[in-house]
Coordinates of C-alpha atoms and ligand atoms in Angstrom, one line a residue:
M14 CA -2.9 94.9 -108.4
K15 CA -1.1 94.2 -104.8
I16 CA -2.2 96.1 -101.5
L17 CA -0.1 96.4 -98.2
V18 CA -2.0 96.9 -95.5
I19 CA -0.4 98.6 -92.4
N20 CA -2.0 99.1 -88.7
A21 CA 0.6 101.3 -86.9
G22 CA 0.7 101.3 -82.8
S23 CA 2.4 103.1 -80.9
S24 CA 5.1 100.5 -80.4
S25 CA 4.0 98.0 -83.4
L26 CA 3.3 97.7 -86.7
K27 CA 1.0 95.1 -88.3
Y28 CA 0.7 94.5 -91.9
Q29 CA -0.7 92.0 -94.9
L30 CA 0.2 92.0 -98.2
F31 CA -2.9 91.2 -100.8
D32 CA -3.2 89.9 -104.3
M33 CA -6.3 92.0 -104.8
E34 CA -7.0 89.3 -108.3
K35 CA -6.8 86.1 -106.2
G36 CA -8.7 88.0 -103.2
E37 CA -5.5 86.0 -101.2
V38 CA -3.4 87.2 -98.4
M39 CA 0.6 86.8 -99.5
S40 CA 2.1 87.4 -96.6
K41 CA 1.3 89.1 -93.0
G42 CA 3.4 90.1 -89.9
G43 CA 3.9 92.3 -86.9
C44 CA 6.8 94.2 -85.8
E45 CA 7.0 94.8 -81.7
R46 CA 8.6 96.8 -79.2
I47 CA 9.3 99.5 -81.3
G48 CA 11.6 101.9 -79.7
A49 CA 12.5 100.0 -76.9
G50 CA 14.2 97.0 -78.7
G51 CA 12.5 95.1 -81.6
S52 CA 11.6 92.2 -83.1
I53 CA 9.3 90.8 -85.8
T54 CA 7.4 87.8 -87.1
H55 CA 6.7 87.0 -90.7
K56 CA 4.3 84.7 -92.2
V57 CA 3.9 83.3 -95.9
P58 CA 1.0 80.7 -96.1
G59 CA 2.5 77.6 -96.2
Q60 CA 6.4 78.1 -94.7
E61 CA 7.3 78.1 -91.6
N62 CA 7.2 81.5 -89.8
Y63 CA 10.1 83.5 -89.5
S64 CA 10.8 85.2 -86.4
M65 CA 13.6 87.3 -85.1
D66 CA 14.8 90.3 -82.4
V67 CA 16.4 93.3 -84.4
D68 CA 16.9 97.0 -83.4
L69 CA 14.0 98.9 -84.7
P70 CA 14.4 102.5 -83.4
T71 CA 11.5 104.2 -85.1
H72 CA 8.6 103.2 -87.6
D73 CA 10.6 103.8 -90.2
E74 CA 13.3 101.1 -89.5
A75 CA 10.3 98.7 -88.8
L76 CA 8.6 99.4 -92.4
Q77 CA 12.4 99.1 -94.2
L78 CA 12.9 95.7 -92.1
V79 CA 9.2 94.9 -93.7
F80 CA 9.8 95.6 -96.8
S81 CA 13.1 93.7 -97.2
L82 CA 11.4 90.7 -95.9
L83 CA 8.7 91.0 -98.2
T84 CA 11.2 91.1 -101.3
D85 CA 13.7 88.7 -99.4
K86 CA 14.8 85.7 -102.1
V87 CA 14.0 83.2 -99.4
H88 CA 10.7 84.8 -97.0
G89 CA 9.8 87.1 -99.6
V90 CA 6.8 87.1 -101.4
I91 CA 7.5 89.4 -104.2
S92 CA 10.7 90.3 -106.2
G93 CA 10.7 94.2 -105.5
I94 CA 8.6 96.7 -103.8
D95 CA 7.6 98.4 -106.7
E96 CA 5.2 95.6 -107.1
I97 CA 3.1 97.3 -104.2
S98 CA 0.7 99.3 -106.1
A99 CA -1.1 101.4 -103.3
V100 CA -0.6 100.9 -99.3
G101 CA -3.9 101.0 -97.1
H102 CA -3.6 102.4 -93.4
R103 CA -6.0 101.4 -90.8
V104 CA -6.7 104.8 -88.6
A105 CA -9.2 104.5 -86.0
H106 CA -10.5 108.2 -85.9
G107 CA -11.2 110.5 -88.9
G108 CA -13.1 113.1 -86.5
E109 CA -15.9 114.9 -88.3
K110 CA -14.2 116.2 -91.2
Y111 CA -12.9 112.2 -92.6
T112 CA -16.5 110.6 -93.3
K113 CA -15.2 108.1 -95.6
S114 CA -11.9 106.5 -96.9
S115 CA -9.5 109.0 -98.2
R116 CA -6.2 109.6 -99.8
V117 CA -3.5 110.5 -97.5
D118 CA -1.9 113.8 -98.2
K119 CA -0.5 116.7 -96.3
E120 CA -4.3 118.1 -95.8
L121 CA -5.2 114.6 -94.3
I122 CA -2.1 114.4 -91.9
D123 CA -2.5 117.7 -91.2
Y124 CA -5.9 117.5 -89.9
L125 CA -5.9 114.4 -88.1
E126 CA -2.7 116.5 -86.2
T127 CA -5.4 118.7 -85.1
I128 CA -7.7 115.9 -83.6
V129 CA -4.7 114.1 -81.6
P130 CA -6.5 115.7 -78.3
I131 CA -9.6 113.8 -78.9
N132 CA -7.6 110.8 -80.2
P133 CA -4.6 111.0 -77.7
L134 CA -3.9 107.0 -78.2
H135 CA -4.3 105.7 -81.7
G136 CA -3.8 109.1 -83.2
P137 CA 0.0 109.8 -83.2
P138 CA 1.2 106.3 -84.2
A139 CA -1.3 106.5 -87.1
I140 CA 0.4 109.5 -88.1
L141 CA 4.0 108.3 -87.7
G142 CA 3.0 105.3 -89.6
M143 CA 1.6 107.4 -92.2
R144 CA 4.6 109.1 -92.7
A145 CA 7.2 106.5 -92.8
C146 CA 5.3 104.8 -95.7
L147 CA 5.2 108.5 -97.7
R148 CA 9.1 109.0 -96.8
L149 CA 10.2 105.4 -97.8
L150 CA 7.1 104.7 -100.7
P151 CA 6.8 108.6 -102.1
N152 CA 4.8 107.5 -105.6
V153 CA 2.9 104.7 -104.2
P154 CA -0.4 105.8 -103.6
Q155 CA -2.0 105.9 -99.9
V156 CA -5.4 105.8 -98.2
A157 CA -6.3 105.7 -94.6
V158 CA -9.5 104.3 -94.0
F159 CA -11.4 105.0 -90.5
D160 CA -12.6 103.0 -87.9
T161 CA -14.9 106.1 -87.4
S162 CA -16.5 106.9 -91.0
F163 CA -19.0 104.0 -91.0
Y164 CA -20.9 106.0 -88.6
S165 CA -21.0 109.3 -90.4
E166 CA -24.6 109.5 -91.3
I167 CA -25.9 108.4 -87.9
E168 CA -28.2 111.4 -87.1
D169 CA -27.3 114.5 -84.9
Y170 CA -29.9 113.1 -81.9
R171 CA -27.9 109.6 -81.4
Y172 CA -24.8 111.3 -81.4
I173 CA -24.9 114.3 -79.1
Y174 CA -24.6 113.9 -75.7
A175 CA -26.9 115.7 -73.1
L176 CA -24.4 118.1 -71.9
P177 CA -23.7 121.8 -72.5
Y178 CA -24.2 122.1 -76.1
E179 CA -20.8 123.9 -76.3
Y180 CA -18.8 120.7 -75.1
Y181 CA -20.2 119.4 -78.5
T182 CA -19.5 122.7 -80.7
E183 CA -16.2 123.6 -78.9
D184 CA -14.6 120.7 -77.3
K185 CA -15.5 118.0 -80.0
I186 CA -17.8 116.0 -77.5
R187 CA -19.6 113.5 -79.5
R188 CA -20.5 110.1 -80.0
Y189 CA -18.1 108.8 -82.8
G190 CA -17.8 105.3 -83.0
F191 CA -15.4 102.5 -83.5
H192 CA -14.6 99.2 -85.0
G193 CA -16.5 100.4 -88.3
T194 CA -14.3 99.1 -90.5
S195 CA -15.4 95.7 -88.9
H196 CA -19.0 96.1 -88.7
R197 CA -19.4 97.7 -92.4
Y198 CA -17.4 94.1 -93.5
V199 CA -19.4 91.9 -91.3
S200 CA -22.9 93.5 -92.4
Q201 CA -21.9 93.5 -96.3
K202 CA -20.5 89.8 -95.6
T203 CA -23.8 88.9 -94.2
A204 CA -26.0 90.1 -96.8
E205 CA -23.5 88.2 -99.3
V206 CA -23.6 85.1 -97.8
L207 CA -27.5 85.3 -97.3
G208 CA -27.5 86.1 -100.6
K209 CA -29.8 89.7 -99.8
D210 CA -29.8 93.0 -101.3
I211 CA -28.2 94.7 -98.0
K212 CA -30.6 97.8 -98.0
D213 CA -33.5 95.6 -97.6
L214 CA -31.9 94.0 -94.2
K215 CA -32.0 95.3 -90.2
M216 CA -29.2 93.9 -88.9
I217 CA -27.2 94.0 -85.3
T218 CA -23.5 93.3 -85.6
C219 CA -21.8 91.9 -82.1
H220 CA -18.0 93.0 -82.6
L221 CA -16.8 91.3 -79.0
G222 CA -12.9 91.0 -78.8
N223 CA -10.9 92.6 -76.0
G224 CA -12.6 95.9 -77.0
S225 CA -16.3 95.3 -77.8
S226 CA -19.2 97.4 -79.6
I227 CA -22.2 96.6 -81.0
T228 CA -23.7 98.4 -84.0
A229 CA -27.5 98.7 -85.4
V230 CA -26.9 98.7 -89.4
D231 CA -30.3 99.7 -91.1
G232 CA -29.8 99.2 -95.0
G233 CA -26.3 98.9 -94.7
K234 CA -26.0 102.0 -92.9
A235 CA -25.0 102.1 -89.4
I236 CA -27.9 104.2 -87.8
D237 CA -26.5 103.5 -84.1
T238 CA -23.3 102.3 -82.0
S239 CA -22.1 101.7 -78.5
M240 CA -19.0 103.0 -78.4
G241 CA -19.1 107.1 -78.1
F242 CA -16.7 109.8 -77.3
T243 CA -14.0 107.0 -77.1
P244 CA -13.8 103.3 -77.4
Q245 CA -15.1 103.3 -73.7
E246 CA -18.6 103.6 -74.1
G247 CA -20.8 100.9 -74.2
I248 CA -21.1 97.1 -73.0
A249 CA -18.2 95.7 -70.5
M250 CA -14.9 94.5 -72.4
G251 CA -11.7 93.0 -71.7
T252 CA -10.1 95.4 -69.3
R253 CA -12.6 98.6 -70.2
S254 CA -15.6 99.6 -68.0
G255 CA -18.3 100.3 -70.9
S256 CA -21.1 102.6 -69.5
I257 CA -21.2 103.6 -66.1
D258 CA -23.1 106.0 -64.2
P259 CA -20.5 109.0 -64.7
T260 CA -20.9 110.5 -61.4
I261 CA -19.0 107.5 -60.1
I262 CA -15.7 109.2 -61.5
P263 CA -15.7 112.3 -59.5
Y264 CA -17.1 110.3 -56.3
I265 CA -14.0 107.8 -56.6
M266 CA -11.5 110.3 -57.2
K267 CA -11.9 112.1 -54.0
K268 CA -12.8 109.5 -52.2
R269 CA -9.7 107.2 -53.2
N270 CA -7.5 110.0 -54.0
I271 CA -6.7 109.0 -57.3
S272 CA -5.8 111.4 -60.4
P273 CA -7.6 112.1 -63.7
D274 CA -4.7 109.7 -65.3
E275 CA -4.9 107.1 -62.7
M276 CA -8.5 106.8 -63.4
S277 CA -8.5 106.7 -66.9
D278 CA -5.9 103.9 -66.5
V279 CA -8.7 101.8 -64.0
L280 CA -11.7 102.3 -66.5
N281 CA -9.4 101.4 -69.4
K282 CA -7.1 99.0 -68.2
K283 CA -8.2 97.5 -65.0
S284 CA -11.9 97.4 -65.3
G285 CA -14.1 95.2 -67.6
L286 CA -14.0 91.3 -67.0
L287 CA -10.6 91.8 -65.5
G288 CA -11.9 94.5 -62.9
I289 CA -14.8 92.1 -62.1
T290 CA -13.2 88.6 -61.9
G291 CA -10.0 89.9 -60.3
L292 CA -8.4 87.2 -62.4
S293 CA -8.1 87.8 -66.1
N294 CA -9.0 89.9 -68.9
D295 CA -9.4 87.3 -71.3
F296 CA -12.5 85.6 -71.6
R297 CA -11.2 82.2 -72.0
N298 CA -10.2 81.9 -68.2
C299 CA -13.1 83.7 -67.4
L300 CA -15.4 81.5 -68.7
A301 CA -13.4 78.3 -67.2
A302 CA -13.1 80.2 -63.9
A303 CA -17.2 80.1 -64.2
Q304 CA -17.4 76.4 -64.7
S305 CA -15.0 75.8 -61.7
G306 CA -17.3 77.4 -59.5
N307 CA -15.8 81.0 -59.2
K308 CA -18.8 83.3 -58.9
R309 CA -17.2 86.4 -59.6
A310 CA -16.3 84.6 -62.9
E311 CA -20.1 83.6 -63.3
L312 CA -21.4 87.4 -62.6
A313 CA -18.5 88.9 -65.3
L314 CA -20.0 86.9 -68.2
K315 CA -23.6 87.9 -67.0
I316 CA -22.5 91.2 -66.8
L317 CA -21.3 90.8 -70.4
A318 CA -24.5 88.8 -71.6
N319 CA -27.1 90.9 -70.3
G320 CA -25.1 94.2 -71.7
I321 CA -25.0 92.8 -75.0
K322 CA -28.7 91.6 -74.6
K323 CA -29.9 95.2 -73.8
H324 CA -28.0 96.7 -76.9
I325 CA -30.0 94.2 -79.5
G326 CA -33.4 95.0 -77.6
A327 CA -32.6 98.7 -77.7
Y328 CA -31.4 98.9 -81.5
A329 CA -34.7 96.6 -82.5
A330 CA -36.6 99.2 -81.3
E331 CA -34.8 101.9 -83.3
M332 CA -35.2 99.8 -86.0
N333 CA -38.1 99.0 -85.3
G334 CA -37.4 95.4 -86.5
L335 CA -34.9 93.2 -86.7
D336 CA -33.6 90.2 -89.8
V337 CA -30.2 89.2 -88.7
L338 CA -27.8 89.1 -85.5
V339 CA -24.4 88.6 -86.2
F340 CA -21.5 87.8 -84.0
T341 CA -18.2 88.1 -84.8
A342 CA -14.4 89.2 -83.4
G343 CA -12.4 86.8 -80.8
I344 CA -15.2 86.3 -78.3
G345 CA -17.9 86.3 -80.9
E346 CA -16.8 83.9 -83.2
N347 CA -15.3 81.5 -81.2
Q348 CA -17.2 81.3 -77.5
S349 CA -20.7 79.7 -78.1
E350 CA -21.6 79.9 -74.3
I351 CA -21.8 83.7 -75.0
R352 CA -24.0 83.5 -78.1
R353 CA -26.2 81.2 -76.0
M354 CA -26.1 83.4 -72.8
T355 CA -27.3 86.5 -75.1
C356 CA -29.9 84.7 -77.0
E357 CA -31.4 83.0 -74.1
N358 CA -34.6 84.2 -73.5
M359 CA -35.4 86.3 -76.8
E360 CA -38.0 84.2 -78.4
W361 CA -40.6 87.4 -77.9
L362 CA -37.8 89.2 -80.1
G363 CA -38.1 86.5 -83.1
I364 CA -34.3 85.5 -81.8
E365 CA -33.8 81.7 -81.2
I366 CA -30.5 79.8 -82.3
D367 CA -30.0 76.1 -82.6
N368 CA -28.1 75.1 -79.7
D369 CA -26.4 72.2 -81.5
K370 CA -25.1 74.5 -84.5
N371 CA -24.3 77.0 -81.8
D372 CA -21.7 74.2 -80.5
N373 CA -20.5 72.4 -83.0
F374 CA -20.2 76.0 -85.6
T375 CA -17.4 75.5 -88.4
R376 CA -14.5 78.1 -87.7
G377 CA -13.4 80.9 -89.7
V378 CA -16.2 80.8 -92.1
P379 CA -19.9 82.4 -92.1
F380 CA -21.8 80.0 -90.3
D381 CA -25.9 79.8 -89.9
I382 CA -26.6 79.0 -86.3
T383 CA -30.7 79.9 -86.5
K384 CA -33.0 77.4 -84.8
E385 CA -35.5 76.4 -87.6
G386 CA -38.2 78.6 -87.6
S387 CA -36.8 81.7 -85.7
K388 CA -37.9 84.8 -87.2
V389 CA -34.5 86.6 -87.1
K390 CA -31.6 84.7 -88.8
V391 CA -28.4 84.6 -86.2
M392 CA -25.3 84.1 -87.6
I393 CA -21.4 83.7 -86.9
V394 CA -19.2 85.9 -89.8
P395 CA -15.9 86.4 -89.0
T396 CA -14.3 89.7 -89.4
D397 CA -11.6 90.8 -91.6
E398 CA -11.0 94.3 -90.9
E399 CA -7.9 94.4 -93.4
Y400 CA -9.4 93.1 -96.5
M401 CA -12.0 95.9 -95.9
I402 CA -8.7 98.1 -95.7
A403 CA -7.9 96.5 -99.2
L404 CA -10.8 96.7 -100.9
D405 CA -11.4 100.5 -100.0
T406 CA -7.3 101.3 -101.2
Q407 CA -8.3 99.0 -104.4
S408 CA -11.3 101.3 -105.2
L409 CA -9.9 104.8 -104.2
V410 CA -6.6 104.2 -106.3
K411 CA -8.0 102.6 -109.3
Ligands
ADP19 P1 -8.9 92.5 -80.1 O1 -10.2 93.2 -79.8 O2 -7.7 92.6 -79.4 O3 -8.4 92.4 -81.7 P2 -9.6 89.7 -80.3 O4 -11.1 90.0 -81.0 O5 -8.8 88.7 -80.4 O6 -9.2 90.6 -79.5 O7 -10.7 88.8 -78.6 C1 -10.1 88.6 -77.6 C2 -10.7 87.8 -76.7 O8 -11.4 86.6 -77.9 C3 -10.1 87.2 -75.7 O9 -11.3 87.1 -74.6 C4 -10.2 85.7 -76.2 O10 -10.7 84.9 -75.0 C5 -11.3 85.6 -77.1 N1 -11.0 84.6 -78.2 C6 -10.0 84.5 -79.3 N2 -9.9 83.9 -79.9 C7 -10.0 82.6 -79.6 C8 -10.5 81.0 -79.9 N3 -9.8 80.9 -80.6 N4 -11.4 80.2 -79.0 C9 -11.8 81.4 -77.8 N5 -11.5 82.4 -77.1 C10 -11.1 83.2 -78.5

C-alpha cells in the first residue's frame, strides 16, 4: 500500500510518499511560495535532489506538480497516480469534535470551517490542501490526522482555564494541546524500543523544536501538556514567548501603543530565544553566542532549560511517578547541551544522564542516555509525524 502524506501551509505544501509494506519513504519534498511565485524541491532516496522554480498560483497547481513529479519517467517513483491508495493530511486542530483521526468528507471540512476563528493560521491552508486533494483524487480515500486529538482524553480540570466559564462554553476557550502526533509517535516508539507495554509506563515527552511542547503520557494516554488554547502557551520557544503573566499584555499595549495584531506578532514572532537574545531564534546560533560569552544568549538557554525542568517536575507530580523522559525534535534530538542543562540536579527525581552518552549519541535513531543506576530512563527518540499520519491513514482505510 502506498500512502501520500500532505502537510499544507498557507504558502507551502510538504509531501511524503510511503511504501507501507516496506515502511520506507519513496519520495518526499515540498512546494514553497505558493501564490507568490513558486518552487518545488523533490527528493528520492539515492538520487540527486531535484529543484525548480515554477509558477504555483494555488495549492491545486502545487499538488498537480507533485503528482507529475511522483509519476515522472526520470524523477518519479510510481507509474501512475492510481498507485496511491490513500492520502493522509496533517491537520493542526480538530476542535472538540474530532478526537481521533477521521475520513475526510464534507461534514469534516464544514466543521473545520467553523473553528477557523480559533485556528486562523493553520486551519485555512489545511482545508485548502484537503479540498485540492479531493478535487484531484476524487476516488482516493483521504484521512485527516489532528495534532490535538492525542489530548482528547485530558481531564476537564486540566484543560479549563480559570476564566469566566462562558468563555469556554460560548467562545471555545480551553486548552487543546498541539504536537500530539509527534508526542504520540515518540511515546509509542519509546515503549517499543524498551520492549515494554506502553500501558505500564509513565513518560514525559519533550518535543523541542522551533515550537516546543512537553506532554505527560501515562499508560499511553496524554494526561497533560504544555501548549494550550494555541501553540503559544508553555515553555519559551524559537520566537514565541510561552507562558507569561497575562497582565503584561494590556499593560504593554497601552504603554507602547501597540494594537492587538502587533502584540500577537510580538508574542509569536519576536519573543522566545529571538526576543531574549536579540540575535536569533535558532538554538545553534544562541548556543554559539553563549559559548563565546554573550550573556543574553546564556540567559536564554537557562530560561529554556529551567522551563523544561519545571514541566518535568510538575508532570512527575501529576502522574505520581516517572519511568521515562524522552527528548525529540530539532533541539531535543540534536542538542546535548539542552539535555544536560535540563537534567542537571534532578537526581532527587531519579533522573541522571550519562554525559558521555549524551555527548556522543548516535543521530537519527532511538538512543539511551541514561546513567547507570538512574531510576528514570532518559532517551533521545527521533520523531516522525509523517509516518504516524501514514499509519493512521492505513489503519482507517484498510
Ligand atoms: P520545527 O519546529 O520548525 O519543525 P525543528 O524541529 O527542526 O523545528 O527544530 C529547529 C531547532 O532545532 C533550531 O533551533 C535548530 O537550532 C535545532 N536543530 C535542528 N537540527 C539541528 C541539528 N542537526 N543540529 C543542531 N541543532 C539542530
